[in-house]
Each structure stands twice: as structure tokens, then as C-alpha cells.
């Protein structure tokens, strides 16, 4: 199970208290052209700052790297019942159609460039 964000400079782990979720890089071993295109967006996001990085089976990106518009609003209980927010990335008939676009660099990294 993935347990940390693979984006350079990010040290986030999944934590419901801090509202941080991890999302596996989608469409692994999917040879359809649209699946390859969508997966490439995620991989390219990481390789912008980690040039030689290659995605593994459990490579994940945390929710901090997505805009608010990237999420669907879903809850794990019915209205009126207590429950927790379950973040889900936007989907269409093909699958996940959201991609990461927000970088949060540490001060040390941003001073280098």
C-alpha cells in the first residue's frame, strides 16, 4: 500500500486528521491511447523535478498537488449521519480525468532554482 507522496520536496503521508489523501498513479499496464495519455500527465508532473524517476506499482501523489476542481464531493454515509469526507478525483466514463498541477516546494529547494 502506498504510504508517501512521490513528488520531490513533498513529505506528505495519508492522514485523515490533516485531510491528506494519496492517489496511485492511474492506468498502470493499460495500453489504450487515452489511458497512456492520462498516465503520462501524472508521470510528467513528477519527472519535472525528479528527472530519472520511474513510477512503481505503488507510486502515489498526495491531494495537495491537485486543485479543488479536481475532486468530486462524496461522503461515506447518508446525509444526517455522522461520517467522514472521502476525497475522490474527478472521473468520466473512461476513468480518472484529473491530473496533478500544484507544486509545493520546500524553501530549500526553491532557493536552488
Coordinates of C-alpha atoms in Angstrom, one line a residue, residues 1-14 20-26 39 41-66 100 102-105:
X1 CA 0.0 0.0 0.0
X2 CA 1.4 3.4 -0.9
X3 CA 2.4 5.5 2.1
X4 CA 4.0 8.7 0.9
X5 CA 3.9 11.2 -1.9
X6 CA 6.5 10.7 -4.6
X7 CA 6.7 14.4 -5.7
X8 CA 10.1 15.9 -4.9
X9 CA 10.1 18.1 -1.8
X10 CA 6.8 16.7 -0.6
X11 CA 6.8 14.7 2.6
X12 CA 3.0 14.1 2.9
X13 CA 1.6 10.8 4.0
X14 CA -2.0 9.8 4.1
X20 CA -4.3 14.4 3.1
X21 CA -5.1 11.6 0.8
X22 CA -2.8 9.6 -1.5
X23 CA -3.8 8.6 -5.1
X24 CA -2.0 5.9 -7.0
X25 CA -0.8 6.9 -10.4
X26 CA -3.7 5.6 -12.6
X39 CA -1.0 8.4 -17.1
X41 CA 0.3 13.6 -17.3
X42 CA 0.9 12.2 -13.8
X43 CA 4.3 10.8 -14.6
X44 CA 5.4 14.1 -16.3
X45 CA 4.3 16.0 -13.2
X46 CA 6.7 14.1 -11.0
X47 CA 9.6 14.0 -13.5
X48 CA 9.7 17.7 -13.8
X49 CA 11.5 17.8 -10.5
X50 CA 12.9 14.2 -10.4
X51 CA 14.4 13.6 -13.8
X52 CA 15.4 10.0 -13.5
X53 CA 12.3 8.8 -11.5
X54 CA 10.3 5.9 -12.8
X55 CA 6.8 5.0 -11.4
X56 CA 6.5 1.9 -9.3
X57 CA 3.5 -0.3 -8.6
X58 CA 2.5 1.8 -5.5
X59 CA 3.7 5.3 -6.6
X60 CA 1.3 7.8 -5.3
X61 CA 0.7 11.6 -5.4
X62 CA -1.0 13.4 -2.5
X63 CA -4.1 15.5 -2.6
X64 CA -2.0 18.7 -2.0
X65 CA -0.9 18.6 -5.7
X66 CA -4.5 18.8 -7.1
X100 CA -1.8 16.9 -10.5
X102 CA 0.2 22.1 -7.9
X103 CA 3.8 22.1 -6.7
X104 CA 4.6 22.8 -3.0
X105 CA 8.3 23.2 -2.7

